[in-house]
mmCIF file of C-alpha atoms in Angstrom:
data_model
loop_
_atom_site.group_PDB
_atom_site.id
_atom_site.type_symbol
_atom_site.label_atom_id
_atom_site.label_comp_id
_atom_site.label_asym_id
_atom_site.label_seq_id
_atom_site.Cartn_x
_atom_site.Cartn_y
_atom_site.Cartn_z
ATOM 1 C CA MET O 1 59.549 6.941 -45.166
ATOM 2 C CA THR O 2 56.139 5.290 -44.845
ATOM 3 C CA THR O 3 55.281 2.824 -42.093
ATOM 4 C CA SER O 4 52.206 0.638 -42.520
ATOM 5 C CA PHE O 5 49.768 -1.066 -40.174
ATOM 6 C CA ASP O 6 48.287 -4.195 -41.775
ATOM 7 C CA ILE O 7 44.561 -4.720 -41.351
ATOM 8 C CA GLN O 8 44.702 -8.263 -42.706
ATOM 9 C CA PRO O 9 44.569 -10.943 -41.507
ATOM 10 C CA ILE O 10 41.688 -9.871 -39.315
ATOM 11 C CA GLY O 11 41.703 -13.201 -37.479
ATOM 12 C CA ARG O 12 44.417 -11.921 -35.142
ATOM 13 C CA PHE O 13 41.840 -9.611 -33.520
ATOM 14 C CA VAL O 14 39.441 -12.446 -32.606
ATOM 15 C CA GLY O 15 38.814 -13.118 -28.933
ATOM 16 C CA GLN O 16 37.829 -11.378 -25.742
ATOM 17 C CA SER O 17 37.957 -7.611 -26.115
ATOM 18 C CA ALA O 18 40.717 -5.447 -24.739
ATOM 19 C CA ALA O 19 39.924 -3.677 -21.478
ATOM 20 C CA ILE O 20 37.604 -0.696 -21.870
ATOM 21 C CA LYS O 21 37.111 2.251 -19.555
ATOM 22 C CA ARG O 22 33.529 3.441 -19.178
ATOM 23 C CA PRO O 23 33.137 6.891 -20.737
ATOM 24 C CA ARG O 24 32.624 9.600 -18.117
ATOM 25 C CA GLU O 25 31.582 13.112 -19.057
ATOM 26 C CA ILE O 26 34.083 15.629 -17.683
ATOM 27 C CA ALA O 27 32.809 18.733 -19.492
ATOM 28 C CA CYS O 28 30.469 19.909 -22.238
ATOM 29 C CA PHE O 29 29.873 22.787 -24.630
ATOM 30 C CA SER O 30 27.175 23.975 -26.986
ATOM 31 C CA TYR O 31 26.726 25.549 -30.378
ATOM 32 C CA ASP O 32 23.657 27.784 -30.492
ATOM 33 C CA ASP O 33 21.223 28.164 -33.407
ATOM 34 C CA LYS O 34 23.797 30.410 -35.122
ATOM 35 C CA HIS O 35 26.528 27.830 -34.441
ATOM 36 C CA GLN O 36 28.264 30.126 -31.989
ATOM 37 C CA PHE O 37 30.374 28.361 -29.349
ATOM 38 C CA LYS O 38 29.124 28.478 -25.763
ATOM 39 C CA LEU O 39 30.820 26.933 -22.760
ATOM 40 C CA ASP O 40 27.576 25.547 -21.313
ATOM 41 C CA ASP O 41 24.789 23.005 -21.870
ATOM 42 C CA SER O 42 22.278 25.486 -23.335
ATOM 43 C CA SER O 43 21.736 23.425 -26.497
ATOM 44 C CA ILE O 44 20.793 20.220 -24.727
ATOM 45 C CA ARG O 45 17.516 18.736 -25.994
ATOM 46 C CA TYR O 46 15.040 16.211 -24.617
ATOM 47 C CA TYR O 47 13.571 13.161 -26.317
ATOM 48 C CA TYR O 48 9.858 12.624 -26.716
ATOM 49 C CA PRO O 49 8.435 10.070 -29.200
ATOM 50 C CA PRO O 50 7.490 11.482 -32.621
ATOM 51 C CA THR O 51 4.175 11.021 -34.403
ATOM 52 C CA LEU O 52 4.199 8.022 -36.733
ATOM 53 C CA GLY O 53 3.306 8.694 -40.359
ATOM 54 C CA ALA O 54 5.097 12.050 -40.376
ATOM 55 C CA ASP O 55 6.433 13.256 -43.725
ATOM 56 C CA LEU O 56 10.228 13.451 -43.371
ATOM 57 C CA SER O 57 10.477 15.502 -46.573
ATOM 58 C CA LYS O 58 8.327 18.320 -45.231
ATOM 59 C CA GLY O 59 10.337 21.509 -44.793
ATOM 60 C CA PHE O 60 13.186 20.552 -47.123
ATOM 61 C CA ASP O 61 12.816 23.875 -48.962
ATOM 62 C CA THR O 62 13.256 25.858 -45.723
ATOM 63 C CA PHE O 63 16.095 23.747 -44.270
ATOM 64 C CA GLU O 64 18.637 25.963 -42.504
ATOM 65 C CA LYS O 65 21.728 23.917 -43.292
ATOM 66 C CA MET O 66 25.034 24.820 -41.703
ATOM 67 C CA ASP O 67 28.003 25.593 -43.954
ATOM 68 C CA ASP O 68 30.725 23.287 -42.637
ATOM 69 C CA THR O 69 33.394 24.108 -45.219
ATOM 70 C CA ALA O 70 35.488 26.089 -42.701
ATOM 71 C CA ASP O 71 38.330 24.263 -40.980
ATOM 72 C CA ASP O 72 37.558 24.516 -37.260
ATOM 73 C CA HIS O 73 40.242 22.048 -36.176
ATOM 74 C CA LEU O 74 39.863 21.030 -32.510
ATOM 75 C CA ASP O 75 39.390 24.568 -31.245
ATOM 76 C CA SER O 76 36.071 24.079 -29.433
ATOM 77 C CA LEU O 77 37.186 20.843 -27.811
ATOM 78 C CA LEU O 78 40.496 22.326 -26.682
ATOM 79 C CA GLU O 79 38.867 25.490 -25.338
ATOM 80 C CA THR O 80 36.567 23.293 -23.271
ATOM 81 C CA ILE O 81 39.510 21.270 -21.954
ATOM 82 C CA VAL O 82 41.342 24.467 -20.965
ATOM 83 C CA ALA O 83 38.283 25.723 -19.075
ATOM 84 C CA HIS O 84 37.989 22.394 -17.262
ATOM 85 C CA GLU O 85 41.679 22.403 -16.318
ATOM 86 C CA GLU O 86 41.495 26.015 -15.119
ATOM 87 C CA LYS O 87 38.574 25.025 -12.897
ATOM 88 C CA THR O 88 40.214 21.903 -11.460
ATOM 89 C CA GLY O 89 43.782 23.225 -11.443
ATOM 90 C CA SER O 90 45.146 19.998 -12.941
ATOM 91 C CA ARG O 91 45.828 18.476 -16.313
ATOM 92 C CA VAL O 92 43.316 16.105 -17.863
ATOM 93 C CA GLU O 93 45.351 12.922 -18.053
ATOM 94 C CA ALA O 94 44.933 11.226 -21.414
ATOM 95 C CA GLU O 95 47.020 9.938 -24.277
ATOM 96 C CA PHE O 96 44.691 10.766 -27.152
ATOM 97 C CA VAL O 97 42.425 13.759 -27.753
ATOM 98 C CA THR O 98 40.085 13.733 -30.722
ATOM 99 C CA TRP O 99 36.531 13.970 -31.948
ATOM 100 C CA ARG O 100 34.347 10.912 -31.537
ATOM 101 C CA GLY O 101 34.018 10.713 -35.319
ATOM 102 C CA MET O 102 37.717 10.021 -35.718
ATOM 103 C CA MET O 103 37.734 7.100 -33.316
ATOM 104 C CA THR O 104 34.609 5.808 -35.050
ATOM 105 C CA LYS O 105 36.595 5.601 -38.279
ATOM 106 C CA PHE O 106 39.376 3.714 -36.509
ATOM 107 C CA MET O 107 37.064 1.190 -34.873
ATOM 108 C CA ALA O 108 35.047 0.614 -38.058
ATOM 109 C CA ALA O 109 38.083 0.241 -40.334
ATOM 110 C CA LEU O 110 38.366 -3.516 -39.782
ATOM 111 C CA PHE O 111 34.985 -4.249 -41.381
ATOM 112 C CA SER O 112 34.510 -1.191 -43.609
ATOM 113 C CA ASP O 113 37.006 -0.601 -46.406
ATOM 114 C CA ARG O 114 34.857 1.321 -48.878
ATOM 115 C CA ASP O 115 35.756 4.720 -47.453
ATOM 116 C CA GLY O 116 39.252 6.006 -46.888
ATOM 117 C CA PHE O 117 40.480 8.546 -44.385
ATOM 118 C CA GLU O 118 43.374 10.888 -43.688
ATOM 119 C CA MET O 119 44.596 12.452 -40.458
ATOM 120 C CA ASN O 120 47.538 14.548 -39.373
ATOM 121 C CA ALA O 121 49.599 14.079 -36.232
ATOM 122 C CA THR O 122 52.258 16.084 -34.464
ATOM 123 C CA LEU O 123 54.187 16.276 -31.169
ATOM 124 C CA PHE O 124 54.410 19.308 -28.912
ATOM 125 C CA GLN O 125 57.094 19.634 -26.226
ATOM 126 C CA VAL O 126 56.346 21.265 -22.904
ATOM 127 C CA GLY O 127 57.525 20.940 -19.306
ATOM 128 C CA THR O 128 57.642 17.529 -17.697
ATOM 129 C CA HIS O 129 55.508 16.145 -20.510
ATOM 130 C CA PRO O 130 58.221 16.188 -23.213
ATOM 131 C CA HIS O 131 55.956 15.155 -26.050
ATOM 132 C CA LEU O 132 52.505 16.495 -26.707
ATOM 133 C CA ARG O 133 51.490 14.373 -29.625
ATOM 134 C CA ILE O 134 49.021 15.905 -31.999
ATOM 135 C CA LEU O 135 47.341 13.765 -34.578
ATOM 136 C CA CYS O 136 45.410 15.886 -37.016
ATOM 137 C CA ARG O 137 42.667 14.989 -39.460
ATOM 138 C CA LEU O 138 41.538 11.647 -40.504
ATOM 139 C CA SER O 139 40.723 11.967 -44.138
ATOM 140 C CA THR O 140 38.235 14.411 -42.924
ATOM 141 C CA THR O 141 40.331 15.945 -40.205
ATOM 142 C CA SER O 142 40.374 14.381 -36.816
ATOM 143 C CA LEU O 143 42.498 14.869 -33.771
ATOM 144 C CA ILE O 144 43.733 12.151 -31.483
ATOM 145 C CA HIS O 145 45.788 11.956 -28.300
ATOM 146 C CA VAL O 146 48.663 9.426 -28.419
ATOM 147 C CA ALA O 147 50.284 7.255 -25.712
ATOM 148 C CA HIS O 148 52.354 8.585 -22.801
ATOM 149 C CA PHE O 149 51.956 12.069 -24.204
ATOM 150 C CA ASP O 150 49.066 14.239 -25.209
ATOM 151 C CA SER O 151 48.286 13.364 -28.829
ATOM 152 C CA PHE O 152 45.759 15.211 -30.938
ATOM 153 C CA ILE O 153 44.215 13.843 -34.116
ATOM 154 C CA GLU O 154 41.956 15.633 -36.542
ATOM 155 C CA GLU O 155 40.584 14.922 -39.977
ATOM 156 C CA ASN O 156 42.415 16.277 -43.006
ATOM 157 C CA HIS O 157 40.112 19.112 -44.038
ATOM 158 C CA GLY O 158 40.989 18.969 -47.733
ATOM 159 C CA TYR O 159 40.140 15.290 -47.831
ATOM 160 C CA LYS O 160 36.858 15.981 -46.076
ATOM 161 C CA LEU O 161 35.795 18.578 -48.620
ATOM 162 C CA GLN O 162 36.796 16.297 -51.487
ATOM 163 C CA SER O 163 34.701 13.462 -50.034
ATOM 164 C CA GLN O 164 31.714 15.772 -49.605
ATOM 165 C CA ARG O 165 31.960 16.921 -53.232
ATOM 166 C CA ARG O 166 32.068 13.345 -54.479
ATOM 167 C CA GLN O 167 29.037 12.427 -52.416
ATOM 168 C CA SER O 168 27.016 15.451 -53.545
ATOM 169 C CA GLN O 169 27.790 14.652 -57.193
ATOM 170 C CA GLN O 170 26.426 11.128 -56.970
ATOM 171 C CA VAL O 171 23.412 10.730 -59.210
ATOM 172 C CA SER O 172 20.457 8.974 -57.633
ATOM 173 C CA GLN O 173 18.731 6.154 -59.468
ATOM 174 C CA PRO O 174 15.535 7.130 -61.317
ATOM 175 C CA GLY O 175 12.636 7.408 -58.923
ATOM 176 C CA ARG O 176 14.853 7.544 -55.838
ATOM 177 C CA PRO O 177 15.381 10.642 -53.639
ATOM 178 C CA SER O 178 18.572 12.673 -53.876
ATOM 179 C CA GLN O 179 21.462 12.357 -51.415
ATOM 180 C CA ASP O 180 20.574 15.784 -50.048
ATOM 181 C CA MET O 181 16.985 14.741 -49.429
ATOM 182 C CA MET O 182 17.951 11.540 -47.627
ATOM 183 C CA SER O 183 20.386 13.505 -45.487
ATOM 184 C CA PHE O 184 17.576 15.924 -44.647
ATOM 185 C CA TRP O 185 15.353 13.034 -43.530
ATOM 186 C CA GLY O 186 17.787 12.380 -40.684
ATOM 187 C CA TYR O 187 17.693 15.990 -39.483
ATOM 188 C CA LYS O 188 13.913 16.075 -39.845
ATOM 189 C CA PHE O 189 13.585 12.965 -37.694
ATOM 190 C CA GLU O 190 15.676 14.627 -34.988
ATOM 191 C CA THR O 191 13.410 17.701 -35.081
ATOM 192 C CA LEU O 192 10.348 15.465 -34.698
ATOM 193 C CA CYS O 193 11.900 13.792 -31.643
ATOM 194 C CA LEU O 194 13.281 16.782 -29.733
ATOM 195 C CA LEU O 195 11.920 19.173 -27.126
ATOM 196 C CA PRO O 196 13.686 22.308 -25.842
ATOM 197 C CA ALA O 197 12.821 21.357 -22.238
ATOM 198 C CA PRO O 198 11.620 18.218 -20.390
ATOM 199 C CA TRP O 199 8.138 17.022 -21.361
ATOM 200 C CA GLY O 200 6.497 18.415 -18.233
ATOM 201 C CA GLU O 201 7.848 21.889 -18.976
ATOM 202 C CA THR O 202 6.917 21.918 -22.680
ATOM 203 C CA SER O 203 3.570 23.118 -24.009
ATOM 204 C CA ARG O 204 1.186 20.677 -25.643
ATOM 205 C CA SER O 205 1.085 22.943 -28.676
ATOM 206 C CA TYR O 206 4.838 22.659 -29.230
ATOM 207 C CA ILE O 207 4.794 18.883 -28.807
ATOM 208 C CA GLU O 208 1.962 18.409 -31.296
ATOM 209 C CA ASN O 209 3.356 20.817 -33.908
ATOM 210 C CA ARG O 210 6.956 19.638 -34.159
ATOM 211 C CA GLU O 211 6.356 18.658 -37.778
ATOM 212 C CA GLU O 212 5.971 22.374 -38.562
ATOM 213 C CA GLU O 213 9.296 23.379 -36.962
ATOM 214 C CA ILE O 214 11.983 24.715 -39.317
ATOM 215 C CA VAL O 215 14.836 22.203 -39.448
ATOM 216 C CA ASN O 216 18.159 23.697 -38.389
ATOM 217 C CA ASN O 217 21.395 21.759 -37.831
ATOM 218 C CA TYR O 218 23.377 24.675 -36.386
ATOM 219 C CA ALA O 219 22.602 23.976 -32.724
ATOM 220 C CA GLN O 220 24.487 21.117 -31.064
ATOM 221 C CA TYR O 221 25.193 19.856 -27.574
ATOM 222 C CA CYS O 222 28.647 18.290 -27.328
ATOM 223 C CA SER O 223 29.797 16.002 -24.546
ATOM 224 C CA VAL O 224 33.477 15.692 -23.624
ATOM 225 C CA VAL O 225 34.296 12.325 -22.072
ATOM 226 C CA ARG O 226 37.326 10.533 -20.699
ATOM 227 C CA THR O 227 37.454 6.906 -21.745
ATOM 228 C CA GLY O 228 39.915 4.203 -22.712
ATOM 229 C CA ILE O 229 40.544 1.175 -24.898
ATOM 230 C CA GLY O 230 43.297 -1.236 -23.894
ATOM 231 C CA ASN O 231 46.192 0.779 -22.486
ATOM 232 C CA ASN O 232 45.097 3.916 -24.320
ATOM 233 C CA VAL O 233 43.322 6.668 -22.389
ATOM 234 C CA MET O 234 41.354 9.134 -24.502
ATOM 235 C CA ILE O 235 39.495 12.408 -24.331
ATOM 236 C CA LEU O 236 36.708 12.406 -26.925
ATOM 237 C CA GLY O 237 34.309 15.143 -27.899
ATOM 238 C CA GLY O 238 31.109 14.510 -29.800
ATOM 239 C CA GLU O 239 27.560 15.660 -30.377
ATOM 240 C CA VAL O 240 24.804 14.032 -28.328
ATOM 241 C CA ASP O 241 21.294 14.199 -29.787
ATOM 242 C CA ALA O 242 19.168 14.226 -26.656
ATOM 243 C CA VAL O 243 18.681 13.165 -23.071
ATOM 244 C CA TRP O 244 15.804 10.816 -22.173
ATOM 245 C CA ASP O 245 14.577 12.974 -19.332
ATOM 246 C CA CYS O 246 16.475 15.428 -17.128
ATOM 247 C CA LYS O 247 20.262 15.340 -17.165
ATOM 248 C CA PRO O 248 21.359 13.994 -13.765
ATOM 249 C CA THR O 249 23.965 15.705 -11.625
ATOM 250 C CA GLY O 250 27.050 13.899 -10.358
ATOM 251 C CA ASN O 251 29.359 11.393 -12.045
ATOM 252 C CA GLY O 252 26.885 8.644 -12.841
ATOM 253 C CA PRO O 253 25.880 7.497 -16.341
ATOM 254 C CA ILE O 254 23.712 9.918 -18.288
ATOM 255 C CA ASN O 255 20.567 8.674 -20.029
ATOM 256 C CA TRP O 256 21.621 9.970 -23.431
ATOM 257 C CA VAL O 257 19.744 9.060 -26.600
ATOM 258 C CA GLU O 258 21.157 8.796 -30.118
ATOM 259 C CA LEU O 259 18.679 9.340 -32.981
ATOM 260 C CA LYS O 260 19.074 7.498 -36.284
ATOM 261 C CA THR O 261 17.005 6.796 -39.388
ATOM 262 C CA SER O 262 16.995 3.808 -41.700
ATOM 263 C CA ALA O 263 14.917 2.353 -44.495
ATOM 264 C CA ASP O 264 12.320 -0.079 -43.213
ATOM 265 C CA ILE O 265 13.424 -3.712 -43.398
ATOM 266 C CA ARG O 266 11.520 -5.577 -46.096
ATOM 267 C CA GLY O 267 13.778 -8.545 -46.757
ATOM 268 C CA ASP O 268 17.176 -10.200 -46.323
ATOM 269 C CA ARG O 269 18.992 -7.554 -48.352
ATOM 270 C CA ASP O 270 17.578 -4.748 -46.209
ATOM 271 C CA MET O 271 18.463 -6.695 -43.068
ATOM 272 C CA ALA O 272 22.091 -7.079 -44.179
ATOM 273 C CA THR O 273 22.302 -3.354 -44.916
ATOM 274 C CA PHE O 274 20.842 -2.494 -41.531
ATOM 275 C CA GLU O 275 23.268 -4.843 -39.780
ATOM 276 C CA ARG O 276 26.186 -2.939 -41.311
ATOM 277 C CA LYS O 277 24.599 0.341 -40.205
ATOM 278 C CA LEU O 278 24.297 -1.034 -36.697
ATOM 279 C CA MET O 279 28.081 -1.230 -36.458
ATOM 280 C CA LYS O 280 28.423 2.544 -36.903
ATOM 281 C CA PHE O 281 25.428 3.165 -34.629
ATOM 282 C CA TRP O 282 26.986 1.019 -31.918
ATOM 283 C CA ILE O 283 30.507 2.468 -32.175
ATOM 284 C CA GLN O 284 29.310 6.071 -32.038
ATOM 285 C CA SER O 285 27.179 5.457 -28.953
ATOM 286 C CA PHE O 286 29.706 3.131 -27.293
ATOM 287 C CA LEU O 287 32.469 5.747 -27.453
ATOM 288 C CA LEU O 288 30.489 8.487 -25.695
ATOM 289 C CA GLY O 289 28.616 6.206 -23.310
ATOM 290 C CA VAL O 290 25.183 6.670 -24.922
ATOM 291 C CA PRO O 291 23.020 3.826 -23.556
ATOM 292 C CA LYS O 292 20.084 3.962 -25.987
ATOM 293 C CA ILE O 293 19.587 4.424 -29.723
ATOM 294 C CA ILE O 294 16.211 5.358 -31.220
ATOM 295 C CA VAL O 295 15.884 4.265 -34.849
ATOM 296 C CA GLY O 296 13.183 5.781 -37.021
ATOM 297 C CA PHE O 297 12.328 3.375 -39.836
ATOM 298 C CA ARG O 298 10.987 5.096 -42.942
ATOM 299 C CA THR O 299 9.238 4.139 -46.158
ATOM 300 C CA PRO O 300 11.166 4.445 -49.441
ATOM 301 C CA ASP O 301 9.509 7.820 -50.079
ATOM 302 C CA GLY O 302 10.339 9.231 -46.657
ATOM 303 C CA PHE O 303 7.404 8.703 -44.311
ATOM 304 C CA LEU O 304 8.077 7.663 -40.724
ATOM 305 C CA LYS O 305 6.694 4.130 -40.388
ATOM 306 C CA ARG O 306 7.841 2.961 -36.969
ATOM 307 C CA ILE O 307 10.420 3.561 -34.265
ATOM 308 C CA GLU O 308 12.527 1.076 -32.347
ATOM 309 C CA GLU O 309 14.434 1.560 -29.102
ATOM 310 C CA ILE O 310 17.744 -0.326 -29.015
ATOM 311 C CA GLU O 311 20.003 -0.698 -25.986
ATOM 312 C CA THR O 312 23.547 0.085 -27.158
ATOM 313 C CA ALA O 313 25.183 -2.620 -25.041
ATOM 314 C CA THR O 314 23.024 -5.368 -26.586
ATOM 315 C CA ILE O 315 23.906 -4.668 -30.230
ATOM 316 C CA PRO O 316 27.139 -6.713 -30.632
ATOM 317 C CA GLY O 317 25.595 -9.747 -28.934
ATOM 318 C CA THR O 318 22.433 -9.556 -31.017
ATOM 319 C CA VAL O 319 24.435 -9.308 -34.253
ATOM 320 C CA LYS O 320 26.619 -12.218 -33.190
ATOM 321 C CA ARG O 321 23.644 -14.477 -32.360
ATOM 322 C CA GLN O 322 21.194 -13.487 -35.076
ATOM 323 C CA GLY O 323 23.189 -11.632 -37.711
ATOM 324 C CA ARG O 324 25.104 -12.540 -40.837
ATOM 325 C CA GLY O 325 28.597 -12.161 -39.417
ATOM 326 C CA THR O 326 29.317 -8.856 -41.149
ATOM 327 C CA TRP O 327 31.132 -7.496 -38.067
ATOM 328 C CA ASP O 328 32.188 -8.329 -34.514
ATOM 329 C CA GLY O 329 32.260 -5.826 -31.640
ATOM 330 C CA ASN O 330 35.169 -7.396 -29.728
ATOM 331 C CA MET O 331 37.272 -7.400 -32.887
ATOM 332 C CA CYS O 332 36.525 -3.700 -33.460
ATOM 333 C CA ILE O 333 37.773 -2.929 -29.945
ATOM 334 C CA ASN O 334 40.893 -5.110 -30.273
ATOM 335 C CA PHE O 335 41.726 -3.598 -33.649
ATOM 336 C CA ALA O 336 41.438 -0.038 -32.317
ATOM 337 C CA SER O 337 43.626 -0.898 -29.325
ATOM 338 C CA ALA O 338 46.338 -2.350 -31.547
ATOM 339 C CA LEU O 339 46.180 0.569 -33.982
ATOM 340 C CA LEU O 340 46.558 3.142 -31.207
ATOM 341 C CA GLU O 341 49.580 1.262 -29.844
ATOM 342 C CA PHE O 342 51.060 1.310 -33.340
ATOM 343 C CA LEU O 343 50.539 5.062 -33.602
ATOM 344 C CA LYS O 344 52.216 5.640 -30.256
ATOM 345 C CA ALA O 345 55.289 3.753 -31.460
ATOM 346 C CA THR O 346 55.343 5.357 -34.919
ATOM 347 C CA VAL O 347 54.438 9.024 -34.495
ATOM 348 C CA THR O 348 57.577 10.282 -32.761
ATOM 349 C CA GLY O 349 59.731 13.376 -33.100
ATOM 350 C CA ASP O 350 58.986 16.847 -34.392
ATOM 351 C CA GLY O 351 56.788 17.734 -37.350
ATOM 352 C CA VAL O 352 53.382 16.798 -38.718
ATOM 353 C CA TRP O 353 52.514 13.228 -39.617
ATOM 354 C CA ARG O 354 49.833 11.913 -41.941
ATOM 355 C CA ILE O 355 47.691 8.903 -41.098
ATOM 356 C CA ARG O 356 46.028 7.592 -44.235
ATOM 357 C CA ARG O 357 43.914 4.746 -45.438
ATOM 358 C CA LYS O 358 43.132 4.708 -49.131
ATOM 359 C CA GLU O 359 39.747 3.458 -50.267
ATOM 360 C CA HIS O 360 39.567 -0.363 -50.317
ATOM 361 C CA SER O 361 43.118 -0.593 -48.939
ATOM 362 C CA SER O 362 44.146 -3.266 -46.442
ATOM 363 C CA THR O 363 46.781 -1.065 -44.805
ATOM 364 C CA ILE O 364 46.886 2.168 -42.821
ATOM 365 C CA GLU O 365 49.902 4.287 -43.757
ATOM 366 C CA VAL O 366 51.761 6.722 -41.506
ATOM 367 C CA PHE O 367 54.353 9.118 -42.906
ATOM 368 C CA LYS O 368 55.802 12.547 -42.138
ATOM 369 C CA GLN O 369 54.025 15.396 -43.902
ATOM 370 C CA GLU O 370 55.923 18.373 -42.463
ATOM 371 C CA GLU O 371 59.344 18.308 -40.825
ATOM 372 C CA THR O 372 58.588 20.962 -38.195
ATOM 373 C CA GLY O 373 55.668 22.659 -36.493
ATOM 374 C CA HIS O 374 52.219 21.312 -35.741
ATOM 375 C CA GLY O 375 50.258 22.381 -38.790
ATOM 376 C CA ASP O 376 48.135 24.999 -37.003
ATOM 377 C CA MET O 377 46.342 22.224 -35.172
ATOM 378 C CA LEU O 378 46.690 23.815 -31.748
ATOM 379 C CA PRO O 379 45.576 27.382 -31.032
ATOM 380 C CA ASP O 380 48.000 29.665 -29.198
ATOM 381 C CA ASP O 381 45.666 29.931 -26.208
ATOM 382 C CA PHE O 382 45.854 26.184 -25.675
ATOM 383 C CA ILE O 383 49.633 26.065 -26.052
ATOM 384 C CA ASN O 384 50.139 29.006 -23.674
ATOM 385 C CA TRP O 385 47.787 27.481 -21.115
ATOM 386 C CA ARG O 386 49.560 24.128 -21.164
ATOM 387 C CA ILE O 387 52.926 25.883 -20.690
ATOM 388 C CA LYS O 388 51.480 27.830 -17.769
ATOM 389 C CA LEU O 389 49.931 24.696 -16.293
ATOM 390 C CA SER O 390 53.242 22.850 -16.592
ATOM 391 C CA MET O 391 54.986 25.645 -14.682
ATOM 392 C CA MET O 392 52.285 25.554 -12.001
ATOM 393 C CA GLU O 393 52.662 21.798 -11.635
ATOM 394 C CA LYS O 394 56.446 22.141 -11.405
ATOM 395 C CA GLU O 395 56.164 24.788 -8.686
ATOM 396 C CA LYS O 396 53.635 22.680 -6.767
ATOM 397 C CA SER O 397 55.954 19.675 -6.974
ATOM 398 C CA ALA O 398 58.928 21.711 -5.738
ATOM 399 C CA THR O 399 57.068 22.918 -2.658
ATOM 400 C CA ALA O 400 55.485 19.576 -1.808
#
């Protein structure tokens, strides 16, 4: 049996946004330059402005590109959560657990129907929390945490690989760069903007020769935040490109920076395209609490022309006042809140559920994929830890 969530009419999501909870980093982890998991912040990088006029194509032939065809599920995120809970001795209270990319797809779905997605979801029973809801892969495999229980959502890995194959097979127009080259431009821009240490601790030689650095997308710093939309509390994990200066200690906001590239704006058509890009830029930064986005504008043949600093919080208002009405930030938030409530009411009982939106479809479908189990979404170490934690909480409650 398939249950559907209607996207249309979108007018029902107009109005003041649902309540939002400011993202707060509770933990972090890193992947090193071999993409090995590390439970620390060793891969954090620092922003320093790049040199204008740089050739973003330089180094394409030596690009050390990570093979992401393996299905890693939510393992790194869950291992980080376990470590945090072991340290604090208490459960991280949330209803949804997923990668930032999955929630980005949810929030963008109202105004972006070109791409589809698929996810899996399942429930896990343990202790006083009778339902641990696991939502697995969004068309690409994502994991989400669902209401009143712990819900995990991850992208459907098969769908992800299929989408990547389709994209790589697209033939560029004559005279235009390939998809692989344009993807490389983004990684090259990041390399031009990043330092391994704060500016005062980095040599002048390194700063001036960043254009010669080999581009490698293996290393990543990932922030794990607790946030919320409407009545839905979430744990999200996602890569953060850089910090503006030193990462502060304590629970205050972190001066993160997101790095993006875009074709330089030469007319109304380019402006409309950039406005649509801004929606994704805003959602990604909004979800992790990244306050600033640095956009590197490039020429058609891949030379860095200019950079622009954009405050994340100002983007929806700017688009609303000066844009072409291609999207609305409050509506994105309201839509995501309603969709998460729908998932909480729909994904119930044992088994694995599929969450799917077909390309250009006006509905999001939810149906049972497997009658039992959780589809290998949760590693044994996580399950065993949550059972142990539940027993500890029960004992603590009995002696209180």
